[in-house]
Structure formats: C-alpha cells, structure tokens
PDB file of C-alpha atoms in Angstrom:
ATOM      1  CA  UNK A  82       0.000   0.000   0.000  1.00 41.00           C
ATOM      2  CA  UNK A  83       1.307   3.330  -0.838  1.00 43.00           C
ATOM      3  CA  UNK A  84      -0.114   5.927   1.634  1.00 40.00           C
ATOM      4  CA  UNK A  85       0.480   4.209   5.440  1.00 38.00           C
ATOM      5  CA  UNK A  86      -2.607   3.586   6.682  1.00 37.00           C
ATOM      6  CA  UNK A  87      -4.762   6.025   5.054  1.00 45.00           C
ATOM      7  CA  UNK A  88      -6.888   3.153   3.408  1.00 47.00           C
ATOM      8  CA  UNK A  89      -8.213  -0.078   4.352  1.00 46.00           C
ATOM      9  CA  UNK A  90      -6.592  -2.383   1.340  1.00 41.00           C
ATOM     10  CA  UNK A  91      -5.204  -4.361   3.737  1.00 41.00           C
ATOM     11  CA  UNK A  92      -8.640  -6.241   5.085  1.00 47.00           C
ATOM     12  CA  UNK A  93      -9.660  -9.322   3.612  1.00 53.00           C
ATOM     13  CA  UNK A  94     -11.852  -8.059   1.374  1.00 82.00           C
ATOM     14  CA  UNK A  95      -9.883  -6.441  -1.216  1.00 89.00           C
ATOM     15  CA  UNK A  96      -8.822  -8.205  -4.324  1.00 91.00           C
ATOM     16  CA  UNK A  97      -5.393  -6.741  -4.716  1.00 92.00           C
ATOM     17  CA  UNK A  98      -3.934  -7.317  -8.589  1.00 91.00           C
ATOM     18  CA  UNK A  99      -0.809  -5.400 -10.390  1.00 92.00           C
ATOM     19  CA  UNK A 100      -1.937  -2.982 -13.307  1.00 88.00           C
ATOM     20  CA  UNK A 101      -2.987  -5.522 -16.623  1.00 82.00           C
ATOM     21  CA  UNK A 102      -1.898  -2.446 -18.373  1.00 82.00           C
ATOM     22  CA  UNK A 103       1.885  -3.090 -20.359  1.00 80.00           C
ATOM     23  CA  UNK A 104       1.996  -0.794 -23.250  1.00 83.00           C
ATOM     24  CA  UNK A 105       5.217   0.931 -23.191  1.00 84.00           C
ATOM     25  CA  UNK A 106       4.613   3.926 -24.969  1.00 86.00           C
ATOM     26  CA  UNK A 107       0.896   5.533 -26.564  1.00 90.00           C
ATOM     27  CA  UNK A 108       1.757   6.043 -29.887  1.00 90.00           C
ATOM     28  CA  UNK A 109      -1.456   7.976 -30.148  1.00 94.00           C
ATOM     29  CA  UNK A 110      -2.257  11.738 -28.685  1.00 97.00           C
ATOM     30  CA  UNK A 111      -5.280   9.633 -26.984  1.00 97.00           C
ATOM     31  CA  UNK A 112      -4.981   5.455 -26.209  1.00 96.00           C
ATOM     32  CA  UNK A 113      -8.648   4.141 -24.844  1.00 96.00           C
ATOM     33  CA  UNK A 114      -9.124   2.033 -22.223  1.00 93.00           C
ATOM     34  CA  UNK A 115     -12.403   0.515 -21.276  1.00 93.00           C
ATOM     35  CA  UNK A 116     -12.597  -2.050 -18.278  1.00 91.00           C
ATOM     36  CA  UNK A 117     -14.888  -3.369 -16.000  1.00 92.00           C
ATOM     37  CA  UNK A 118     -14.299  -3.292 -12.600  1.00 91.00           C
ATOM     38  CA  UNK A 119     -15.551  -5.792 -10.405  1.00 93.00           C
ATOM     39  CA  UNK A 120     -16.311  -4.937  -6.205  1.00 92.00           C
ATOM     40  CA  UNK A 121     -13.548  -5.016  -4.155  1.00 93.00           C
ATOM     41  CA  UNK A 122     -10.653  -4.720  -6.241  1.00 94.00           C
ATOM     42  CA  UNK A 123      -7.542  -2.718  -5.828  1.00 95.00           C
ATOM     43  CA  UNK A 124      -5.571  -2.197  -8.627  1.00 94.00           C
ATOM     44  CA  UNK A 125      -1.781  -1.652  -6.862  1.00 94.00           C
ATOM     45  CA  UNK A 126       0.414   1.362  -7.172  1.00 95.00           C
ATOM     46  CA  UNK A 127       2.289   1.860 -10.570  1.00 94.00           C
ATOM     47  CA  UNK A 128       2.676   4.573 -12.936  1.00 94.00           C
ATOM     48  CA  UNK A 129       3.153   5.560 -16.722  1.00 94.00           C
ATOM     49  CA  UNK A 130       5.259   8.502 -18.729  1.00 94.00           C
ATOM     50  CA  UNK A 131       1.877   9.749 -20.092  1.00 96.00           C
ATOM     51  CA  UNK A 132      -1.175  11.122 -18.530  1.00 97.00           C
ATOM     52  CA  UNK A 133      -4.327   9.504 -16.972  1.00 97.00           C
ATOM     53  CA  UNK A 134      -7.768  10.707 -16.897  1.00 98.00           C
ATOM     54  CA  UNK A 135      -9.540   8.099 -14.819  1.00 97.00           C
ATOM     55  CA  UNK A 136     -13.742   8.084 -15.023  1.00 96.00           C
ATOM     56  CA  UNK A 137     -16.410   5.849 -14.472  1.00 93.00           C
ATOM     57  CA  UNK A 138     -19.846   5.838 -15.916  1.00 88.00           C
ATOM     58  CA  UNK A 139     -21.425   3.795 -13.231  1.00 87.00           C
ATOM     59  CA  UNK A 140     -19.599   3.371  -9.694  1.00 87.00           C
ATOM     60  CA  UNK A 141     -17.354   5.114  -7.764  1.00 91.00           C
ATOM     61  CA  UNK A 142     -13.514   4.772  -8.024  1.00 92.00           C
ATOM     62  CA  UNK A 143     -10.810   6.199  -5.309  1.00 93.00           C
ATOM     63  CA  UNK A 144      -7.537   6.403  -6.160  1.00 95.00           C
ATOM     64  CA  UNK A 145      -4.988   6.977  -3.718  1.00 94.00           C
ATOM     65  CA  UNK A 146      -2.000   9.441  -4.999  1.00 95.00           C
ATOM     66  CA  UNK A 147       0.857  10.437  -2.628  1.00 92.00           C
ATOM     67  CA  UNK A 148      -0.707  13.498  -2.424  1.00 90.00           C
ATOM     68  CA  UNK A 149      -3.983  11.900  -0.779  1.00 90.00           C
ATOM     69  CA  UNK A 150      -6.949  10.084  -1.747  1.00 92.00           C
ATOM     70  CA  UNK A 151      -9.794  11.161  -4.347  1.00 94.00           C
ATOM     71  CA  UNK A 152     -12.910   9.913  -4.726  1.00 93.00           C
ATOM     72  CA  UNK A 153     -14.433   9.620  -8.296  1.00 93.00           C
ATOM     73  CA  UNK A 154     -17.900   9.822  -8.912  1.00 91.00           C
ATOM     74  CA  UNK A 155     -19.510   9.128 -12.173  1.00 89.00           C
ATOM     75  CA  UNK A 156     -20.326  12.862 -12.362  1.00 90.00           C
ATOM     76  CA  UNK A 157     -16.616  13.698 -12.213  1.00 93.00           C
ATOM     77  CA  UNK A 158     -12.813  12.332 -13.525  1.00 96.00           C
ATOM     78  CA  UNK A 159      -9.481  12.433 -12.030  1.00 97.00           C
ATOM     79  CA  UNK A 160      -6.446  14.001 -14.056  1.00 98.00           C
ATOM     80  CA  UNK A 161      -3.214  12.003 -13.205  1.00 97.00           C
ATOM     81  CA  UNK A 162       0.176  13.748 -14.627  1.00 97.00           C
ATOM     82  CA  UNK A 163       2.690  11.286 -16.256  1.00 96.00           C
ATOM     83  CA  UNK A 164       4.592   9.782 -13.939  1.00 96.00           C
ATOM     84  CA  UNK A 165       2.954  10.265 -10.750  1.00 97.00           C
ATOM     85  CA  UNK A 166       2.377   7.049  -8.597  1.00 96.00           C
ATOM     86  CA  UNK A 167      -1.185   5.699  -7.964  1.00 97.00           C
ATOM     87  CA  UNK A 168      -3.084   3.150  -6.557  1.00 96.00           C
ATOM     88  CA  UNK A 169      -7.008   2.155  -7.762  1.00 95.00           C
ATOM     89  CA  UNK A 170      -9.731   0.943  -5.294  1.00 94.00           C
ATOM     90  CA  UNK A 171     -13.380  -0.130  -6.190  1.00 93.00           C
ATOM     91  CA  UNK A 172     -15.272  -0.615  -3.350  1.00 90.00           C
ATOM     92  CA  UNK A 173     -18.710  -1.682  -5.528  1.00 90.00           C
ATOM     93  CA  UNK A 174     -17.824  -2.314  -8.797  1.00 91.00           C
ATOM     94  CA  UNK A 175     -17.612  -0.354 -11.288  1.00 90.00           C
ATOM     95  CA  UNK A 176     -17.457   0.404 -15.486  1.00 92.00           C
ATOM     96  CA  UNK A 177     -13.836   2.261 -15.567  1.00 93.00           C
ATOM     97  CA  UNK A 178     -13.314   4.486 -18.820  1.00 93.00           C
ATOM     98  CA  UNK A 179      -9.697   5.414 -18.446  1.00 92.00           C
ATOM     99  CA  UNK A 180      -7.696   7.923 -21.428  1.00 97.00           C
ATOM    100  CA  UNK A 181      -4.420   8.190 -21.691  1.00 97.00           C
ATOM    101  CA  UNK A 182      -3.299  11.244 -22.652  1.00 97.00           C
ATOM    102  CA  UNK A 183      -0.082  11.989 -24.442  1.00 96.00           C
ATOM    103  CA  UNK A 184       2.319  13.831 -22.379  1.00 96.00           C
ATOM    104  CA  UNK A 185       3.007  16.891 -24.417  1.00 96.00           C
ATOM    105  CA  UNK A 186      -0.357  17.792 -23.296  1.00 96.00           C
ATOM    106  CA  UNK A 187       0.896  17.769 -19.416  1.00 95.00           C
ATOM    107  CA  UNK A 188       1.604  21.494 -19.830  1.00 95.00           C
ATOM    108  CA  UNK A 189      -2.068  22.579 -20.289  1.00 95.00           C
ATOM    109  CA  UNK A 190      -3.379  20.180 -18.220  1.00 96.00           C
ATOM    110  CA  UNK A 191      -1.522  20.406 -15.197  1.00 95.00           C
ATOM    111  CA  UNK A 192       1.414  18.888 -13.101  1.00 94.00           C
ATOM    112  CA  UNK A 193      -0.704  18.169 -10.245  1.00 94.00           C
ATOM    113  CA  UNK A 194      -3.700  15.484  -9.438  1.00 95.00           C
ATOM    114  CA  UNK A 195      -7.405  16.874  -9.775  1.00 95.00           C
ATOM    115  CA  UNK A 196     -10.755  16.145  -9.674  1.00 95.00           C
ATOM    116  CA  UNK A 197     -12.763  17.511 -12.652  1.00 96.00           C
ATOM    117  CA  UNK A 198     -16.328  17.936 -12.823  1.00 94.00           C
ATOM    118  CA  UNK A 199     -17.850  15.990 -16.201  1.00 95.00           C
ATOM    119  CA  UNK A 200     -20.571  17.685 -17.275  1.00 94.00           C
ATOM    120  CA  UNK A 201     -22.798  15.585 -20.012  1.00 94.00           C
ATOM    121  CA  UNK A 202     -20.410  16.626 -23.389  1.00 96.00           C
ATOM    122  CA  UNK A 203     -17.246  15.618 -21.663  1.00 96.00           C
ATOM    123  CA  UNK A 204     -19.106  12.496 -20.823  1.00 96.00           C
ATOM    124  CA  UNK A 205     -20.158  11.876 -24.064  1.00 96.00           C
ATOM    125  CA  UNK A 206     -16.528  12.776 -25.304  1.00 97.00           C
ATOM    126  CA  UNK A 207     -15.134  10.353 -22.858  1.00 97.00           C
ATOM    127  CA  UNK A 208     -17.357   7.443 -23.685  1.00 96.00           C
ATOM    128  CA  UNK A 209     -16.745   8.157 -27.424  1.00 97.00           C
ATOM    129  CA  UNK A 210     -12.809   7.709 -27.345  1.00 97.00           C
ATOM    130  CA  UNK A 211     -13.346   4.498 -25.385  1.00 96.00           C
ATOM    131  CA  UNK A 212     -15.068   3.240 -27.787  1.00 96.00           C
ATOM    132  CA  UNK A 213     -12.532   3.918 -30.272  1.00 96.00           C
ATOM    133  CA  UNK A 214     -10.206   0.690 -30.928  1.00 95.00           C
ATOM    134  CA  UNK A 215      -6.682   1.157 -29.887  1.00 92.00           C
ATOM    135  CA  UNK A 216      -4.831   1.421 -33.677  1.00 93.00           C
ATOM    136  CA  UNK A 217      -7.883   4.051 -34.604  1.00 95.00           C
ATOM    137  CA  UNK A 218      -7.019   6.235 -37.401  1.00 94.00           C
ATOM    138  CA  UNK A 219      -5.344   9.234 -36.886  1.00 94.00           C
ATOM    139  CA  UNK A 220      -7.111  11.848 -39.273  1.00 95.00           C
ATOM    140  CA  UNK A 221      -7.586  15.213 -39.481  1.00 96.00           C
ATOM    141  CA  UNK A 222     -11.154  15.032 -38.247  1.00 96.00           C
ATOM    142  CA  UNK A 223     -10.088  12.517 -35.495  1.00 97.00           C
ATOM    143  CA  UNK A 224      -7.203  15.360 -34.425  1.00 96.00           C
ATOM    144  CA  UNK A 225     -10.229  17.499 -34.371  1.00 97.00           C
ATOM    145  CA  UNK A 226     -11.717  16.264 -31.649  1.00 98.00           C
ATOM    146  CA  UNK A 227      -9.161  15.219 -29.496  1.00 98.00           C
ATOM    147  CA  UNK A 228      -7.905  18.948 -29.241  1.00 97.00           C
ATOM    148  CA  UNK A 229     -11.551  19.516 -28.520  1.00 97.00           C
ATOM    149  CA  UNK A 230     -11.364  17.063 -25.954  1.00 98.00           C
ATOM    150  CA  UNK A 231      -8.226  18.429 -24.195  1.00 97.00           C
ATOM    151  CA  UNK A 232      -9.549  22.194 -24.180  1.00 97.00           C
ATOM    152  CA  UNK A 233     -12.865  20.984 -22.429  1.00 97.00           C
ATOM    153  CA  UNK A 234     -10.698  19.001 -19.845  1.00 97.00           C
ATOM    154  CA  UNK A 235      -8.328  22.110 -19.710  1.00 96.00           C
ATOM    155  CA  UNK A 236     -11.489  24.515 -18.805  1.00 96.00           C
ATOM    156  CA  UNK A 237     -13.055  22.060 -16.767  1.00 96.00           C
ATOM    157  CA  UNK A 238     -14.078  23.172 -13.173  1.00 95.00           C
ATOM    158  CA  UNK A 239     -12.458  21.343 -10.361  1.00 93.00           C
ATOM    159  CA  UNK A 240     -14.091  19.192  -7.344  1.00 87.00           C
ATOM    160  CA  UNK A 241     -13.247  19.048  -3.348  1.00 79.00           C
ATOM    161  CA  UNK A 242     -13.642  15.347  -3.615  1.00 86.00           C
ATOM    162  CA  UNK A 243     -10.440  15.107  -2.039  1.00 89.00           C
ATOM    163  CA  UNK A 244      -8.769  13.656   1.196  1.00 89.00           C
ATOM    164  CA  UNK A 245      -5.358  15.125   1.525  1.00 88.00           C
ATOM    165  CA  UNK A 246      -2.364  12.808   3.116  1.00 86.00           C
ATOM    166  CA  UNK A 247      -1.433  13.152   6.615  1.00 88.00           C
ATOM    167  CA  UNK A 248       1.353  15.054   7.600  1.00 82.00           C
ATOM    168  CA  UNK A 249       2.479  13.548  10.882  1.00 89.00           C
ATOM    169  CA  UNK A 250       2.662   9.760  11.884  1.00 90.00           C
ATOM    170  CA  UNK A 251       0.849  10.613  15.007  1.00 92.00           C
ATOM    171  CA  UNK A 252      -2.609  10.590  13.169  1.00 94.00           C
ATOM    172  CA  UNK A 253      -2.208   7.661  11.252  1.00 91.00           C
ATOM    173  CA  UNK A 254      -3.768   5.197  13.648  1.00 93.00           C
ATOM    174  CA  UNK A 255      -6.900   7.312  13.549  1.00 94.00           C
ATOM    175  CA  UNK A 256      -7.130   7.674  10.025  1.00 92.00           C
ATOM    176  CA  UNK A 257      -6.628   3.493   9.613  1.00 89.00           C
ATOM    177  CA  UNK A 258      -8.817   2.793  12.176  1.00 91.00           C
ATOM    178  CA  UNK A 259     -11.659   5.619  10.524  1.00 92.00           C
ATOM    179  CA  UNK A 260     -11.185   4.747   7.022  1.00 88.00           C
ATOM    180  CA  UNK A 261     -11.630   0.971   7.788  1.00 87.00           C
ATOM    181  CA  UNK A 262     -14.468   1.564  10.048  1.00 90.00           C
ATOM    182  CA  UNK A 263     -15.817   5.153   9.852  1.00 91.00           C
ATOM    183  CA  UNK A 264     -18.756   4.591  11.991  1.00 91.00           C
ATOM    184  CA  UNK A 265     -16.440   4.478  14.938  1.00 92.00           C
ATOM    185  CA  UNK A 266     -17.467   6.227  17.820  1.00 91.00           C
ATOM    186  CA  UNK A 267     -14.102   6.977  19.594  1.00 93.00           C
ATOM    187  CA  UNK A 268     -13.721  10.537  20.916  1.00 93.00           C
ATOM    188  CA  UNK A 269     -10.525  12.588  20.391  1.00 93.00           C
ATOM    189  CA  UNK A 270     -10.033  12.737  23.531  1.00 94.00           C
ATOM    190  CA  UNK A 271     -10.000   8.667  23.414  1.00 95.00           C
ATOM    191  CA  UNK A 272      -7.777   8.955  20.677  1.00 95.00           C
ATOM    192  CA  UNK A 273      -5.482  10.932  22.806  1.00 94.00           C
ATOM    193  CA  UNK A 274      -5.158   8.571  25.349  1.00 94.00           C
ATOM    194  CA  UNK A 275      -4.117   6.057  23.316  1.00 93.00           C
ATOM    195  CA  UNK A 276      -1.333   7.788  20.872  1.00 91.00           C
ATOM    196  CA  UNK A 277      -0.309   9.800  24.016  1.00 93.00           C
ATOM    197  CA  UNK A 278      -1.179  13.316  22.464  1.00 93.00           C
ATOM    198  CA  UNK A 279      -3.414  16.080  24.001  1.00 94.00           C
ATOM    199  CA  UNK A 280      -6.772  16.814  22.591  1.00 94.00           C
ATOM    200  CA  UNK A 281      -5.496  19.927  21.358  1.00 94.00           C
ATOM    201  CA  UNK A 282      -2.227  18.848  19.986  1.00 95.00           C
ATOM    202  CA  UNK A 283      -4.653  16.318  17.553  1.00 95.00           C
ATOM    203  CA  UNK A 284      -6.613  19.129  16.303  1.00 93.00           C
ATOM    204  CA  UNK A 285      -3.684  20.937  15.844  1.00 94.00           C
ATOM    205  CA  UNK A 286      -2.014  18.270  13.636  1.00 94.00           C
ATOM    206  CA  UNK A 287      -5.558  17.955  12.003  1.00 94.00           C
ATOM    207  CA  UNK A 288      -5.653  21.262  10.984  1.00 93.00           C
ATOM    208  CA  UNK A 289      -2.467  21.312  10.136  1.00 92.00           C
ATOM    209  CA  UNK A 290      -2.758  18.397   7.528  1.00 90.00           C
ATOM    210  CA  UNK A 291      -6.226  19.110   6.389  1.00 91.00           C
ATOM    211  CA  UNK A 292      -7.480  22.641   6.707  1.00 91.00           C
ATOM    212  CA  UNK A 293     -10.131  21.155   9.679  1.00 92.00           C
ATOM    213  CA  UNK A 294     -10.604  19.477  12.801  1.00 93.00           C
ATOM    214  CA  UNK A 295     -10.885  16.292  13.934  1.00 94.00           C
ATOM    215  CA  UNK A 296     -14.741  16.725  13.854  1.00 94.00           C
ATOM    216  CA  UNK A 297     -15.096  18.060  10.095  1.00 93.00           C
ATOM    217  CA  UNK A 298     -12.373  15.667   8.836  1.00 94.00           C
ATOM    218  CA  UNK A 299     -14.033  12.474  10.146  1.00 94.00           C
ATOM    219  CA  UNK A 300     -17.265  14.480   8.690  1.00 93.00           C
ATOM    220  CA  UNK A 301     -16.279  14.692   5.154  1.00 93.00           C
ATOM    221  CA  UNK A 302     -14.507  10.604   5.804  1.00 93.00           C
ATOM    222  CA  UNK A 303     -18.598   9.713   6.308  1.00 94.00           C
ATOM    223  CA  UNK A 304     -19.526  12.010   3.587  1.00 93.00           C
ATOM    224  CA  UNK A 305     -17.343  10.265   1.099  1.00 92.00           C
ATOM    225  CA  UNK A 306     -18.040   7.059   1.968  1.00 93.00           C
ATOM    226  CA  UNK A 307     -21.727   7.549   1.858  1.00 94.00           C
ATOM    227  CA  UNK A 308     -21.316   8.666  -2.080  1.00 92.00           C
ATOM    228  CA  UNK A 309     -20.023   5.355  -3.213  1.00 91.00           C
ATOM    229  CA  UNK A 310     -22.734   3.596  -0.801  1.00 92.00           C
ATOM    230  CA  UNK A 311     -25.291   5.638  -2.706  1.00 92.00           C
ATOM    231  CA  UNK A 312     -24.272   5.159  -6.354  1.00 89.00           C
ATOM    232  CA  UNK A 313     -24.195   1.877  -5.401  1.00 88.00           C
ATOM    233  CA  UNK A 314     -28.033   2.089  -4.370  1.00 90.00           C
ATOM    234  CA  UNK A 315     -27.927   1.696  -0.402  1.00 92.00           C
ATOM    235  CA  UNK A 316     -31.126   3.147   0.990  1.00 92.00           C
ATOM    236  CA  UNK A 317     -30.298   6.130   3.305  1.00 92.00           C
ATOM    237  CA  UNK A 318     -31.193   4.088   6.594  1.00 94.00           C
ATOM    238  CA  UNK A 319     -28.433   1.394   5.510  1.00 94.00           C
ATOM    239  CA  UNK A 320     -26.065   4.296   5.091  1.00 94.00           C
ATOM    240  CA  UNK A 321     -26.768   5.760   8.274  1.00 94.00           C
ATOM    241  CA  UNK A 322     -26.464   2.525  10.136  1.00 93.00           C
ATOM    242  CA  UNK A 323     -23.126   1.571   8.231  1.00 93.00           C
ATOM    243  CA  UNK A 324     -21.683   5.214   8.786  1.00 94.00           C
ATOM    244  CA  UNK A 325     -22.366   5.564  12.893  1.00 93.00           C
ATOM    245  CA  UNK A 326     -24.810   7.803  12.712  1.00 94.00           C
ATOM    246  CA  UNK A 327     -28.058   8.211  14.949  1.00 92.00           C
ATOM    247  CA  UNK A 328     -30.893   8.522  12.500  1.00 92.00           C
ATOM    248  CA  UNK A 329     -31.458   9.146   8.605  1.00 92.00           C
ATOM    249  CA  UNK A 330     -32.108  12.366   9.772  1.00 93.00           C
ATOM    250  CA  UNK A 331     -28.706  13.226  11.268  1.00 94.00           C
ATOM    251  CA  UNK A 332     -26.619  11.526   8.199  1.00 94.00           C
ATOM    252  CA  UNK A 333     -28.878  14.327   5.872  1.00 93.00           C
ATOM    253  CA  UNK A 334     -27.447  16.722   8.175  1.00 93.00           C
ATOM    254  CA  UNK A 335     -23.925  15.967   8.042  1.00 93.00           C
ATOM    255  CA  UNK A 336     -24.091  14.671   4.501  1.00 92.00           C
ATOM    256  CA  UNK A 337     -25.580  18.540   3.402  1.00 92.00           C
ATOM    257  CA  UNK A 338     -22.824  20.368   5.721  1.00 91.00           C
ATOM    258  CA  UNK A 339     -20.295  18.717   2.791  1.00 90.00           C
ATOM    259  CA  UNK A 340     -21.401  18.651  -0.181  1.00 87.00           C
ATOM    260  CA  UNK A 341     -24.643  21.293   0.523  1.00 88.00           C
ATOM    261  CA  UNK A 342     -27.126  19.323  -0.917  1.00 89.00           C
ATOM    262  CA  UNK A 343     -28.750  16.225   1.250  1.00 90.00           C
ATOM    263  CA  UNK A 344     -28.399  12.849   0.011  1.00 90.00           C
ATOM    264  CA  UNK A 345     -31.426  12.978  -1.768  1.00 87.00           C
ATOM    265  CA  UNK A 346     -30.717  15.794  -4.063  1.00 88.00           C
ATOM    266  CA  UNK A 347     -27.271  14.644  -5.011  1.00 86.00           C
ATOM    267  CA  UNK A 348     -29.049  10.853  -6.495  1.00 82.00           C
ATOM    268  CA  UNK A 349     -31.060  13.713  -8.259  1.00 79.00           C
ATOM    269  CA  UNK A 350     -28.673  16.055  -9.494  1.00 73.00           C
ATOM    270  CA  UNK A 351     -28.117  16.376 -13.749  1.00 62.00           C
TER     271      UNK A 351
END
C-alpha cells in the first residue's frame, strides 16, 4: 500500500492485482481504455510517462495518490500527470473508462492530481474515445476532436472530492482505524489517550494536515463514503447505520454540511 494507513486495502476483502496495463509507450495523442471493474478490487500502485484521466460511468472509483486520496464519482474524472504514482480501489464495482493522454499535453493540463467535474459533453466525449479501438485512425477530423477534448478538460471546473495525506505519523492510527471503520465512535479525547497526544495537539495536527478538525475531517470521511454507498443504491437508513450515525435524519445533516445538498438531491442532481 502506498499511503500508510490512510486506506483499508489491507482487510480481507480487497482483491489486490498489479496494473494488466503493459503498453510501453501511446503512440497515439489519446490510447482508450475501457474495463470493468468488479467490487472489491484494488488495482496496486504503478505509474506511466503519459497522462491519466480516470472516469467511471457507473460506480465510484478512489484512487490513492501520494498526495492523498480522491474519490471519483460518475459525475466527475481524475487528471493524473505522467509519472505520478497511484493506486485504484473499487469498493462496488464499477465500469472504468480510463484515457491516456499523451504527455506533451501535461503542460495545459496540469502537473498536479485533480478532480474535474464531467458535465454531459465531456461524458459523451469520454465514452466516445473508449469506444474507439486502440490502432484508430489518426485523421484530421479525429485530431479534431481530441484537441476539442483536451480544451474541455483544460477549462473544466475542479471538485473538493479530495482527502489530503497526513502530515504527521501521530494521526495515522486514527485515520486506519476511521477509514476501515468510519462509523467508529471513539472521541478525540479517546484517541489521545491512546497515541499519548493532548486533545489539542490532535486538532492541531488535524488542521495542520487538512485545513479542519478532527470533527469536520471524520465528517467529510462519512460524507465520502456515503457517495459510493449511494451510487451503489444503499437506501439512506443502511447508510446511516453503516456510517455511525443516529438517524437518517442526522446523516442528511452531516451529509448537506459537505457537499450542501442532502443525500437525496445529489441521487437527483443532472
């Protein structure tokens, strides 16, 4: 596992496998790559000289970078830049529409991960490359597009979909424990007591690493769980039960404080 105990690939349950993917080099602006992802697999860390733009049009994915974990939506794709480690995990299974994108194109795009929102023509742009075959032709129409493609990933808003790594060792046992079992109920003050830190030195180091407290971090944790339980059609009482949390009711709250929309509106949204 790349990121020390900020997932929970090592349970049982994951089906760990090396990337299937060998090509050495693209040999296209664009390569497609169309999969399907069955539940609980984790796809272990590797990476490529070109770039990545990792989607799904039904499931969730999270992919776990050294710069923290992302959760991918089918409403949204992840851009990887060439060459930067990654890991795959799909907790429900999943259709995965990866493109590969040439690296000259690493310039416009970025030299950092993000999460980009897909709005229904990148979707459709998406699913039409994967469709292509692999040795497609390479015309002036087909050119076309792709740099049609590229601008609309280029101008593409970006998401908060986004866990970032820990920055001290000291919070890692939380963070294992929470992301393998987020409807824990330990207090920070718990959590003290074991690692040995003050209440206030944890919230410190939280805010330190994440912009939040202990409180909000393990809120958005829940929140982002509770996406890939929804796509993958839990009932909201299920959810609540799963995540630790008192009621439907009280998951709606927390759920809205994150994304500000309640559970209901986001299985609604375009």
């Amino acid at each position: 596992m790349m990121v020390n105990g900020q997932n929970d690939v090592m349970t049982a349950n994951w089906n760990s496998i090396a990337t299937r993917f060998k090509l050495k080099h693209l040999g296209k602006p664009v390569y497609p790559r169309a999969s399907t992802m069955p539940p609980w697999q984790h796809v272990q860390t590797h990476q490529h000289t070109w770039g990545q733009l990792a989607y799904t049009s039904n499931g969730v994915l999270s992919i776990v970078t050294p710069e923290g974990n992302f959760v991918i939506p089918p409403d949204q794709a992840l851009w990887l830049p060439p060459n930067l480690p990654h890991e795959t995990f799909c907790r429900y299974g999943g259709y995965f529409r990866s493109v590969y994108i040439d690296e000259k194109y690493a310039p416009l795009l970025g030299g950092s991960a993000k999460l980009l929102h897909v709005d229904e023509l990148l979707k459709a742009m998406i699913l039409e490359i994967c469709a292509w075959e692999p040795d497609y032709t390479l015309d002036e129409k087909t050119l076309r597009f792709i740099q049609v493609f590229v601008d609309r990933l280029e101008s593409a808003p970006t998401s908060s979909f986004f866990m970032p790594t820990a920055q001290d060792d000291r919070l890692l046992p939380i963070i294992s424990e929470l992301h393998a079992n987020p409807g824990c109920h330990k207090t920070l003050q718990q959590w003290g007591e074991e690692i040995g830190a003050s209440t206030r030195t944890l919230n410190r180091l939280f805010a330190k690493s994440f912009a939040m407290n202990f409180s909000q971090w393990k809120q958005k944790l829940r929140a982002l769980r509770a996406v890939e339980m929804i796509e993958a059609g839990h009932n909201q009482q299920y959810i609540a039960e799963q995540l630790g949390f008192e009621s439907s009711s009280a998951f709606n709250t927390s759920f809205k404080k994150v994304f500000n929309c309640t559970p209901g509106q986001y299985l609604k949204r375009p």
